XYZ file of C-alpha atoms in Angstrom:
596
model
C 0.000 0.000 0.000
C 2.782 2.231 0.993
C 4.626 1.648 -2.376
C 1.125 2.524 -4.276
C 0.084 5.421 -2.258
C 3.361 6.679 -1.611
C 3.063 10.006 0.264
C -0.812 9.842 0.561
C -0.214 6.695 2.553
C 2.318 8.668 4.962
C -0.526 11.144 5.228
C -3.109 8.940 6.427
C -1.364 7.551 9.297
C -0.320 11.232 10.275
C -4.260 11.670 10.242
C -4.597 8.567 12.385
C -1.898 10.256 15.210
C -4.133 13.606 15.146
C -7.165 11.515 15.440
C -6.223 9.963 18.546
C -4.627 13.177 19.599
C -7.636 15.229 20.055
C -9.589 12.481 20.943
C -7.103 11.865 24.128
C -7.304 15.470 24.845
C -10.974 15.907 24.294
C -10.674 13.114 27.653
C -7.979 15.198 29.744
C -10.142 18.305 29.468
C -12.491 15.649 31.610
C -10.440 15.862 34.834
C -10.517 19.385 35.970
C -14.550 19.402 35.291
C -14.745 16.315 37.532
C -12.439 17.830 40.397
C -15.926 20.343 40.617
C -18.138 17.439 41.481
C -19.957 18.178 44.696
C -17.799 21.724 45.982
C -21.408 24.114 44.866
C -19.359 26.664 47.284
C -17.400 28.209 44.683
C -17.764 30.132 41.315
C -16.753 26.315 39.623
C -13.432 28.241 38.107
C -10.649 25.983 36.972
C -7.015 26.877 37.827
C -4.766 26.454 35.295
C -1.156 24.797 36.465
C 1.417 26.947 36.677
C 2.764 27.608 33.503
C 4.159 30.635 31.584
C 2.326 29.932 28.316
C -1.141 28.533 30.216
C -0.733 32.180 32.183
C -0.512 34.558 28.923
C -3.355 32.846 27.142
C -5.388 33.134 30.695
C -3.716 36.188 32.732
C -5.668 35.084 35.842
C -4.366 31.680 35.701
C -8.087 30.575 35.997
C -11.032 29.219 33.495
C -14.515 29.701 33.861
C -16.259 26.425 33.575
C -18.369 27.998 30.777
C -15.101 28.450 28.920
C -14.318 25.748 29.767
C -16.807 23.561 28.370
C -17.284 25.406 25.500
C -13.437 24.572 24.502
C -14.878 20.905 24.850
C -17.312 21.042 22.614
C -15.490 22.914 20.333
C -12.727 20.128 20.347
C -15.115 17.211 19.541
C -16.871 19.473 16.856
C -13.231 19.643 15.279
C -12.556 16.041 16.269
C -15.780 15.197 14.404
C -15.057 17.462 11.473
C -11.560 15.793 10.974
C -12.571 12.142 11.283
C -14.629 12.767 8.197
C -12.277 14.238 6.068
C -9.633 11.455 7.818
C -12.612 8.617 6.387
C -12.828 10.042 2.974
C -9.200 10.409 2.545
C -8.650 6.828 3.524
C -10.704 5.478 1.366
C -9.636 6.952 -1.351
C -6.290 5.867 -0.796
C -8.248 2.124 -0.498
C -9.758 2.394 -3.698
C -7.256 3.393 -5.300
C -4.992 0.319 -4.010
C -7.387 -1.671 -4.870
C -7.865 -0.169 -8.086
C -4.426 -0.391 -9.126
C -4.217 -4.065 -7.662
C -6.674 -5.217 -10.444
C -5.339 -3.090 -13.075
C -2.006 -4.372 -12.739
C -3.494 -8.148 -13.055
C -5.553 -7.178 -15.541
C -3.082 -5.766 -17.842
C -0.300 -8.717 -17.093
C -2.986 -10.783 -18.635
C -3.857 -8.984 -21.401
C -0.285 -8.337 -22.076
C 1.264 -12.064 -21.715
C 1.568 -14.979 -24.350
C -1.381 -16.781 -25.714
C 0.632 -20.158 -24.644
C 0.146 -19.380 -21.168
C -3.946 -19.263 -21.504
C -4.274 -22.418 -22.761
C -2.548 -23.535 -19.212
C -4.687 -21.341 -16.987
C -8.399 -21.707 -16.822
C -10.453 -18.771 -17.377
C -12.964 -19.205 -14.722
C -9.871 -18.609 -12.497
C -8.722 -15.405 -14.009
C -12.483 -14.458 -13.536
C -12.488 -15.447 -9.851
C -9.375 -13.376 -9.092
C -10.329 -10.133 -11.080
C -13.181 -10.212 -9.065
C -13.686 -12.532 -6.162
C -10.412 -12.337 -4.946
C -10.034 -8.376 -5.234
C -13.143 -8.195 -3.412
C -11.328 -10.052 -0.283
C -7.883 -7.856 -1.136
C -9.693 -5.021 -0.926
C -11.494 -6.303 2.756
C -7.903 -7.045 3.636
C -6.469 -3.446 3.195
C -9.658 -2.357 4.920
C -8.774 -4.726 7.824
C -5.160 -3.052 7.576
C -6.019 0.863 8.197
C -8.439 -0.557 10.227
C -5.837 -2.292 12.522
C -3.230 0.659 12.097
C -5.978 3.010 13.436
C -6.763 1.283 16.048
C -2.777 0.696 17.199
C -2.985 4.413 16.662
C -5.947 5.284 19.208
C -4.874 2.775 21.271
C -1.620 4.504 21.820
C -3.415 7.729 22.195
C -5.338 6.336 24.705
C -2.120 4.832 26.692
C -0.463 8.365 26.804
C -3.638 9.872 28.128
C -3.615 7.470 31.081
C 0.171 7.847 31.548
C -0.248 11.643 32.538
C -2.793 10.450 35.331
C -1.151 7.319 36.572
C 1.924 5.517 34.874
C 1.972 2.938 37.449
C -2.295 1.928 36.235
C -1.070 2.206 32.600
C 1.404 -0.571 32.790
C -0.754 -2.831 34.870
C -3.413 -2.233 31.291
C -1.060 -2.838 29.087
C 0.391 -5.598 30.825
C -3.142 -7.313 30.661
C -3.844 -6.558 27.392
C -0.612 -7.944 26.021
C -1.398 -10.889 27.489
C -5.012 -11.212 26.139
C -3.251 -10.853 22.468
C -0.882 -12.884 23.096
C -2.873 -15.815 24.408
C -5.222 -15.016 21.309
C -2.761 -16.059 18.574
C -3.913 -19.275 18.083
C -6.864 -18.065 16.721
C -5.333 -15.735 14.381
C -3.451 -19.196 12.768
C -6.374 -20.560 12.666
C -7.674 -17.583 10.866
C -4.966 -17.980 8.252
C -5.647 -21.674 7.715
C -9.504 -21.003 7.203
C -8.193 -17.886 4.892
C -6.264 -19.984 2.533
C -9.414 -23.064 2.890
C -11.373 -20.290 1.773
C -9.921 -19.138 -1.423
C -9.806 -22.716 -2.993
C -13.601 -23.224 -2.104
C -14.419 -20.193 -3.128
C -12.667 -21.223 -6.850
C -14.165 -24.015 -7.046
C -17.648 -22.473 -6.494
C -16.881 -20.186 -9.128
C -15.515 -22.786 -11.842
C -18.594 -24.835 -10.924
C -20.960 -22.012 -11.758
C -19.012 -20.451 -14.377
C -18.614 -23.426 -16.297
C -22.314 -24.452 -15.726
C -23.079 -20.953 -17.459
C -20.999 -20.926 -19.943
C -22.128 -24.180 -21.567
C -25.928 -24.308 -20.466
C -27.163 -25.272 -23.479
C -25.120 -28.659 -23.887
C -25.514 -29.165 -20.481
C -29.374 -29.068 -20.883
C -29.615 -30.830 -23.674
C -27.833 -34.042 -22.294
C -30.055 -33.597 -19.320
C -27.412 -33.229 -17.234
C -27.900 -30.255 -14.689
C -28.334 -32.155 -11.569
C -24.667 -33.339 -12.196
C -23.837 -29.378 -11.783
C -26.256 -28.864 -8.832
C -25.134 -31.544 -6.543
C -21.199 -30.310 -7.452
C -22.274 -26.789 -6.312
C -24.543 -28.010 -3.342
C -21.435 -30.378 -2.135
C -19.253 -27.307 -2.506
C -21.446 -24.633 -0.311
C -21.648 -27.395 2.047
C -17.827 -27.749 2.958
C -17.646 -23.800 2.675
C -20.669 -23.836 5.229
C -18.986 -26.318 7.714
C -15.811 -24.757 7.388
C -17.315 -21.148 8.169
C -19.013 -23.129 10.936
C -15.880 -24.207 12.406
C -14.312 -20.893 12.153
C -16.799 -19.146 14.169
C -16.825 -21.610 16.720
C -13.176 -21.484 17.344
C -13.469 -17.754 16.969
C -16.304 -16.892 19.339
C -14.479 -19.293 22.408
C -11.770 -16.077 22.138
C -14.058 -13.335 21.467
C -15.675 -15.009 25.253
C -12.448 -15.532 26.686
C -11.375 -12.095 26.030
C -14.467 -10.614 27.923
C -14.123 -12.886 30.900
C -10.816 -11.950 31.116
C -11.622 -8.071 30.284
C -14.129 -8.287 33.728
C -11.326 -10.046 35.410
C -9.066 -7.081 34.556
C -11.397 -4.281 35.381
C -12.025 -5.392 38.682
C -8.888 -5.848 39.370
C -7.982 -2.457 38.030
C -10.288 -0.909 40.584
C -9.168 -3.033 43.562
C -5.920 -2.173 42.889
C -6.570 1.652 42.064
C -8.908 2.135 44.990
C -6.553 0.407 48.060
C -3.365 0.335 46.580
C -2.727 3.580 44.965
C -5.613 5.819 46.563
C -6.647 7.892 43.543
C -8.706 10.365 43.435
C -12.231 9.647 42.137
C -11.951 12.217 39.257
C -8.375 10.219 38.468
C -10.438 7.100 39.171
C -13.374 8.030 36.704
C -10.987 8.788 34.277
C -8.907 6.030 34.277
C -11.837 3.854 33.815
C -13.433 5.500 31.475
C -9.949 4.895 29.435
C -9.529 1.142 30.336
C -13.400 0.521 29.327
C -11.807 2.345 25.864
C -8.319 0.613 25.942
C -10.157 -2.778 26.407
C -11.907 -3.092 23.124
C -9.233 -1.646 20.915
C -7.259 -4.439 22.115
C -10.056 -6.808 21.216
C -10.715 -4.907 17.830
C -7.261 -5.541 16.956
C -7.697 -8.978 17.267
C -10.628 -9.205 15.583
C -8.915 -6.733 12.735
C -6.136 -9.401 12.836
C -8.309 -12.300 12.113
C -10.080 -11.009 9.148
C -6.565 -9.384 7.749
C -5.124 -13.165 7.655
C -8.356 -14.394 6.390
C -8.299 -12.163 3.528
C -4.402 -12.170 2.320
C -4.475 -15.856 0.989
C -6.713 -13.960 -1.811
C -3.801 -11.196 -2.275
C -1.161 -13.841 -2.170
C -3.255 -15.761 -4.677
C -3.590 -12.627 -6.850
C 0.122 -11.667 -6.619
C 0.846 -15.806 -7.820
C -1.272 -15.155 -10.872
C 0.590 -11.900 -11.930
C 3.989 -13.518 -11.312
C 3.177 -16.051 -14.269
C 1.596 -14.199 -16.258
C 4.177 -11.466 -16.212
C 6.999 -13.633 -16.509
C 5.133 -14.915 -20.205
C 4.424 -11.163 -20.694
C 4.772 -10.356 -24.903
C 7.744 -8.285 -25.733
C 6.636 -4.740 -26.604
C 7.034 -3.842 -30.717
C 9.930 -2.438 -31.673
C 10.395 0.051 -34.979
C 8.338 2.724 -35.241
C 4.588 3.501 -34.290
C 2.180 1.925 -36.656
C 4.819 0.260 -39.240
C 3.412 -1.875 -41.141
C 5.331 -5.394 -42.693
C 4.943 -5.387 -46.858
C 2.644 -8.864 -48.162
C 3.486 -8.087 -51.319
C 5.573 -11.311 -52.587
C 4.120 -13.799 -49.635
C 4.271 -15.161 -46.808
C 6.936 -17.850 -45.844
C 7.106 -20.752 -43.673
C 10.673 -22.428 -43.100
C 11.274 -25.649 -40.824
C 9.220 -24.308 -38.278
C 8.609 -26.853 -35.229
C 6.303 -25.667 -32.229
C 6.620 -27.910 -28.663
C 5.205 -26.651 -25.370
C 4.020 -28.499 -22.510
C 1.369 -28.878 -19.745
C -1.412 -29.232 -22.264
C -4.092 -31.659 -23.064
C -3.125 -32.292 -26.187
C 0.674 -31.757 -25.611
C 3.175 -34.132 -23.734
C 6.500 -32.196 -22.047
C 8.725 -31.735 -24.878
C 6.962 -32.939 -27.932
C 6.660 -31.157 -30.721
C 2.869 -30.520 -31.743
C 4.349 -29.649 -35.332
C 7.625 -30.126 -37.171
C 10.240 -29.304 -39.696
C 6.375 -27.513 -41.197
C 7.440 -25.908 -44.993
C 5.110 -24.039 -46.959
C 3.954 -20.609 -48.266
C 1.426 -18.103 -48.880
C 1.801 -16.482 -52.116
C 0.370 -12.751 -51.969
C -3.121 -12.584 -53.430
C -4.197 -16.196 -53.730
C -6.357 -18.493 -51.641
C -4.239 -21.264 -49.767
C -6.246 -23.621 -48.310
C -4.872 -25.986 -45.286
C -6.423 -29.429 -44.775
C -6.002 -32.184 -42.399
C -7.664 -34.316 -39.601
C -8.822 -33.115 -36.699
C -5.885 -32.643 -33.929
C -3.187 -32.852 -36.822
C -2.141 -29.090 -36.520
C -3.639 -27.145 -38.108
C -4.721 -24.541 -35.648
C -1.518 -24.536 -34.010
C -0.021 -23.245 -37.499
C -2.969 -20.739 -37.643
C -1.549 -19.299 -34.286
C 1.375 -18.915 -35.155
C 0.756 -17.191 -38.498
C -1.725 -14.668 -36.545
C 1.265 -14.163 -34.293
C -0.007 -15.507 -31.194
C 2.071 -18.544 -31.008
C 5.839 -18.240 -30.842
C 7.636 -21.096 -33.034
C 10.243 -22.430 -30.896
C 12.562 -23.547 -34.099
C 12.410 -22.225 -37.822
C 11.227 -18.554 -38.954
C 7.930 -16.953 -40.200
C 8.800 -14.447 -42.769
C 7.125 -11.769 -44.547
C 8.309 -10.672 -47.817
C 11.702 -12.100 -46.457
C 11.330 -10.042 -43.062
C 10.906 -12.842 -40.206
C 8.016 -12.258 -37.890
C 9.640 -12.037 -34.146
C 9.660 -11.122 -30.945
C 10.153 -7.341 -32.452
C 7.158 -6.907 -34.471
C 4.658 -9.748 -33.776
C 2.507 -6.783 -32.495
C 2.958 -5.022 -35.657
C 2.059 -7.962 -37.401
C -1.120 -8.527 -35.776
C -1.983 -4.982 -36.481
C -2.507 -6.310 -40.365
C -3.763 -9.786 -39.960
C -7.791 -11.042 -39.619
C -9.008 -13.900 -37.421
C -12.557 -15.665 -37.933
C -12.972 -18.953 -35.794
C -15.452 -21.711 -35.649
C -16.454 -19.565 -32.293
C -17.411 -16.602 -33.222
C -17.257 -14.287 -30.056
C -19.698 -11.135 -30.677
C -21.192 -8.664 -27.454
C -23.901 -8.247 -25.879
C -24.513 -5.312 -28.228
C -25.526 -3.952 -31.439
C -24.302 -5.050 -34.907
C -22.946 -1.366 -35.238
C -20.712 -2.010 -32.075
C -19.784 -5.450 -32.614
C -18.123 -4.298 -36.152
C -16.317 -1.505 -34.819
C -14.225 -3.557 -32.201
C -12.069 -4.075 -35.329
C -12.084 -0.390 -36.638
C -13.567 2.037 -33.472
C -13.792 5.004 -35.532
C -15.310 3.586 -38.855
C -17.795 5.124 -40.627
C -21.401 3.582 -41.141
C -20.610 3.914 -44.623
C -17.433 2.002 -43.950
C -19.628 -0.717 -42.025
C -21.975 -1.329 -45.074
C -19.162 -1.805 -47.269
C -17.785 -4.518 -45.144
C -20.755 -6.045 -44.407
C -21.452 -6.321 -48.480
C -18.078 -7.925 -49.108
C -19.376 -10.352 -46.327
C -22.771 -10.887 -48.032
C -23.734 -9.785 -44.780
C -26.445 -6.428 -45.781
C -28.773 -8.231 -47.033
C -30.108 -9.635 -44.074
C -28.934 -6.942 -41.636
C -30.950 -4.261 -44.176
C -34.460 -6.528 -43.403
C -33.845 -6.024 -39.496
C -36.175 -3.682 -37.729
C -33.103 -1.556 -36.241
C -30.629 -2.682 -39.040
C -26.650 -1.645 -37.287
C -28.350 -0.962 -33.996
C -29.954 -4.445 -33.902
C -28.727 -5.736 -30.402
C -27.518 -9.669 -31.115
C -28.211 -10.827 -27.930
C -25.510 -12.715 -25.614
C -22.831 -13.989 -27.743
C -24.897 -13.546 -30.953
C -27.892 -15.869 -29.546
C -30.209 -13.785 -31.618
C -28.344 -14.646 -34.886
C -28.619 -17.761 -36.880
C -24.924 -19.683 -37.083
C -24.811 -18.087 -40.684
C -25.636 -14.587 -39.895
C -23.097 -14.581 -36.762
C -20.497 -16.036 -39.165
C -21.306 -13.636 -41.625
C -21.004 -10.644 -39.119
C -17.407 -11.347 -38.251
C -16.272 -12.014 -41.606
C -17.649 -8.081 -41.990
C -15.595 -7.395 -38.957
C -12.306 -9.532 -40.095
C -12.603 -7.382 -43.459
C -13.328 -4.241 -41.577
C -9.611 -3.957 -39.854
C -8.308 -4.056 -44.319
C -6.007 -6.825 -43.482
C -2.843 -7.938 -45.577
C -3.398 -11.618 -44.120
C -7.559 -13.280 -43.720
C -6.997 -16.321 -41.807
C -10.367 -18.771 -41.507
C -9.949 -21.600 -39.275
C -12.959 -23.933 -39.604
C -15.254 -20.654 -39.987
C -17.863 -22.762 -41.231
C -17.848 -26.202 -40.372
C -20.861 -25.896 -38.198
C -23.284 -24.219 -40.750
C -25.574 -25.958 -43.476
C -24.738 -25.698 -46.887
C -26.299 -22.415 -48.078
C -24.629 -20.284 -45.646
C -21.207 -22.046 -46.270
C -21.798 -21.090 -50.213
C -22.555 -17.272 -49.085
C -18.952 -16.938 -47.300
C -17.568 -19.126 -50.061
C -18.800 -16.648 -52.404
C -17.560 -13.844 -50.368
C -14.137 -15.655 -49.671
C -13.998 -15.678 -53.507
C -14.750 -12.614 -53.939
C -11.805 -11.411 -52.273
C -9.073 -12.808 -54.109
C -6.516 -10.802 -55.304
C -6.863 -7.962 -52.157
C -5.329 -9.849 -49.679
C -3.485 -13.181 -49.332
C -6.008 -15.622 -47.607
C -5.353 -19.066 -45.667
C -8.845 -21.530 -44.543
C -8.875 -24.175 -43.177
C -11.769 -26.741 -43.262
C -12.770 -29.897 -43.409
C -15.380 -29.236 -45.760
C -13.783 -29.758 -49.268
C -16.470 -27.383 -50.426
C -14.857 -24.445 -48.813
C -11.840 -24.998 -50.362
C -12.890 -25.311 -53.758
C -11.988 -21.741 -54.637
C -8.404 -22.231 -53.396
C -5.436 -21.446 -55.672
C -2.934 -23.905 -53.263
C -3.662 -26.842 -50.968
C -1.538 -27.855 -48.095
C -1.913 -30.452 -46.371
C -0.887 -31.424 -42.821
C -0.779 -35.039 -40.934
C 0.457 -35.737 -37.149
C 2.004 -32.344 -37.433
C 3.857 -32.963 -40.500
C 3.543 -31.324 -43.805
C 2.811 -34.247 -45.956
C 1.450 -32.941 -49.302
C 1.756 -29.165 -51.412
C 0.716 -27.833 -54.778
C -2.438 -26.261 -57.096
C -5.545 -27.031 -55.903
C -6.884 -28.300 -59.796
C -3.575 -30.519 -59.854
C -3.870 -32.247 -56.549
C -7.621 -32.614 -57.402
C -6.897 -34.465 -60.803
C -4.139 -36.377 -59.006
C -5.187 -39.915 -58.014
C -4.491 -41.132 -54.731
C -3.711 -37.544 -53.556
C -4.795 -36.515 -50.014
C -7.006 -33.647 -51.457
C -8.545 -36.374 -54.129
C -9.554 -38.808 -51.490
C -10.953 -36.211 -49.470
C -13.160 -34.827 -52.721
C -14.502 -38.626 -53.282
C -15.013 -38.465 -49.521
C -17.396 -36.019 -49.714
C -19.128 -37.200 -52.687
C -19.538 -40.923 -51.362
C -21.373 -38.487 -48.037
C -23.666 -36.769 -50.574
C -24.599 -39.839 -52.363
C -25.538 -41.499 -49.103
C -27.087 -38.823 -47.774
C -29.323 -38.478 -51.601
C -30.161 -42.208 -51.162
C -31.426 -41.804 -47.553
């Protein structure tokens, strides 16, 4: 907090000192008023002790009571005044910890290799972005909290020095004690702390995963599956909160017995031992019955600090990794763009990373892979399912680093340098197509914010998208619904083809864009994929062989090995050829499906 706040944090423990300060004083002012209890002989004026400065601010060396107890209430007016700027100030510095806290994690993520996401799970990042700032953010509260009351609680102690040193020690004594024998409960508030924040995750994968696929989990009738995982879970977070405050409360009573114990003691001892006066008396107690809790609200400050910091330790884990994968920052200069002119050039490039699901330690998902792009033309890239092909998509978009061989464009490799650069002028469309809660309008301009709806339409013809957005009621501010529910599979396909197309790319990668829609819509982005030729280079990949029929160059891929390259029309008259078999494939599916 200190290394956030900086000075500000300096300042608000200053504020704390005052705090206590005038409160303390606001107490001493208590003592001469009670020395008038029960002498109605007199005028009730308070002599000042004798002291040069007391005597020029009071020449008779005397204070009416009126004064008196107007400079009271003027004190706690001030007090009062002060403790509310003091509360704003504070937290303001807390928000802004907190604040910063997320940002920080927030941007580590955003800024760190795509390798490391396919290691983390995302209902995790979720949970600490905002779960676990939520308990960071009680923690720090728990913090000033516990530093304020350390504060008063010294005010307090010099108070009662100036009436009785010898009473002061014999409190602090006790309450040292009472914190002391209290620290098992504060480990047991760190174990419960750190028990927390893995039920807590898996509460939150249970329920984010349930959410975010609800529809296959409905349709294989399998909810119940996801209630009793969540019920099972709230139950151990129940019993283990149960156990908590059971083991809490026995020291929350222990510390009161113990607090009458002292108290009685501290008036046995005051009243026969020490003879005090009863003004010294009244104010003594008044300060132990004050001194008392602050030692209990420090424990109880304590308790939920070390319940809490398993979430900031948790938090500061996740930004360690993810800032030791962060993406080196482009070098060259501000908006350069790499020429496509000639193509784009794949030499022995291998790719091996571990702790996947589809990845063993060390081996390589693709190898010694040799191929280009030539500027202009469709290249389509074929293959079975796990054999690849997305991992060279990644790496062409720049999101995957090859750990042997080089990506070059127009003979400039693709690094560490300019990968940035290079996504700047390259276009994505997946088989998921991830659109907003939001309108068409708004879902196109997350690849160009400050196009024009002129700009939009254009894009959206290319896509053979305005047709159907031109018969909506609202047309670009049509709202799609959560993640495009209230578009067909064609129409959401459609609308971030018009978005790929919007950002003028140099490169239009497709990976599997339409294996999920019927045939009419695949022959509408077909047409549009067409259509494009000769204004960008272009790779897809399908299964499909119909959406690679307008493809200039085939490659194809096997176990993560390049094993076949040339013209599409040659490979297709070729017998035996991978692209041949996968044509009569596809025809021997037709025919079956005619007969049926």
């Amino acid at each position: 907090m200190a290394g956030i706040g900086g000075r500000r944090t300096w300042i608000a423990l200053a504020f704390l000192v005052l705090g206590s300060l005038t409160e303390g004083v606001s107490i001493l002012l208590l003592i001469p008023l009670l020395h008038l209890i029960g002498k109605s002989d007199q005028d009730f004026a308070i002599r000042l002790p004798d002291n040069a400065l007391l005597h020029w601010l009071a020449p008779g060396g005397t204070l009416g009571l009126a004064t008196v107890l107007c400079l009271l209430v003027g004190l706690v007016a001030l007090q009062a005044g002060f403790n509310r700027f003091k509360s704003v100030y504070m937290a303001r510095l807390l928000y802004d910890f907190v604040n910063r806290l997320r940002m920080d994690l927030f941007e580590a993520i955003g800024r760190a290799r795509w390798g490391i996401f396919a290691r983390t799970r995302s209902s995790d990042l979720d949970h600490a972005l905002t779960g676990d700032i939520d308990r960071v953010q009680a923690a720090a509260f728990s913090l000033l909290m516990l530093a304020q009351t350390a504060v008063l609680l010294a005010g307090y102690l010099v108070v009662s020095l100036f009436i009785s040193p010898v009473m002061t020690s014999f409190a602090i004594v006790i309450g040292v004690l009472m914190f002391v024998a209290l620290r098992p409960f504060r480990s047991r508030a760190t174990a419960y702390g750190r028990v927390l924040t893995a039920n807590r995750q898996d509460q939150y994968r249970t329920v984010s995963e349930f959410l975010g696929g609800i529809k296959v989990a409905k349709s294989l009738n399998v909810e119940a599956s996801y209630f009793a995982q969540l019920r099972a879970t709230l139950e151990k977070m129940r019993a283990d909160n149960l156990n908590y405050v059971r083991n809490s409360t026995i020291g929350t009573a222990l510390f009161q017995v113990a607090s009458v114990i002292g108290l009685s003691l501290f008036i046995y001892i005051a009243l026969t031992r020490f003879h005090l006066s009863l003004a010294e008396i009244v104010v003594l107690l008044l300060v132990f019955m004050r001194i008392a809790p602050r030692f209990m609200d420090m424990q109880t400050q304590a308790q939920q600090l070390l319940i809490n910091l398993p979430a900031y330790a948790s938090m500061q884990g996740l930004q360690t990794r993810f800032d030791a994968e962060r993406e080196p920052a482009s070098q060259g200069t501000q908006g350069a763009r790499l020429s496509l002119d000639v193509g784009l050039n794949i030499r022995d490039v291998s790719l091996a990373y571990g702790g996947l699901a589809d990845a063993v330690e060390g081996k390589a998902v693709v190898s010694g892979i040799t191929f280009g792009l030539p500027a202009g033309k469709v290249t389509a890239l074929i293959g079975p399912s796990g054999s690849g092909k997305s991992t060279i998509a990644d790496m062409l978009l720049g999101l995957l680093e090859p750990t042997q061989g080089k990506i070059l464009a127009d003979g400039v490799e693709i690094g560490p340098g300019n990968r940035r650069l290079w996504r700047d002028q390259v276009a994505y469309v997946p088989q998921d197509v991830f659109l907003l809660h939001d309108t068409i309008a708004a879902n196109l301009r997350l690849a160009a914010p400050q196009a024009s709806d002129a700009e939009l339409w254009t894009a959206l013809r290319s896509a053979h998208a305005a047709d159907f957005v031109e018969r909506l009621e609202q047309r670009l501010d049509t709202v799609v619904g959560d993640r495009g529910i209230r578009l067909s599979g064609g129409e959401r396909q459609r609308i971030a083809l018009a978005r790929a197309l919007l950002r003028k790319p140099s490169l239009l990668i497709l990976d599997e864009a339409t294996s999920a829609l019927d045939w009419q819509n695949q022959s509408l982005i077909a047409k549009s994929i067409d259509g494009l030729r000769g204004t960008m280079t272009i790779l897809t990949i399908a299964h499909r062989p119909s959406m690679i029929a307008f493809a200039d160059w085939v490659v194809a891929i096997e176990n993560g090995h390049i094993v076949e390259v040339g013209q599409y029309q040659r490979l297709k008259a070729k017998s035996g050829s991978r692209l041949s078999r996968m044509l009569s494939g596809e025809q021997a599916e037709r025919e079956v499906a005619d007969a049926g």
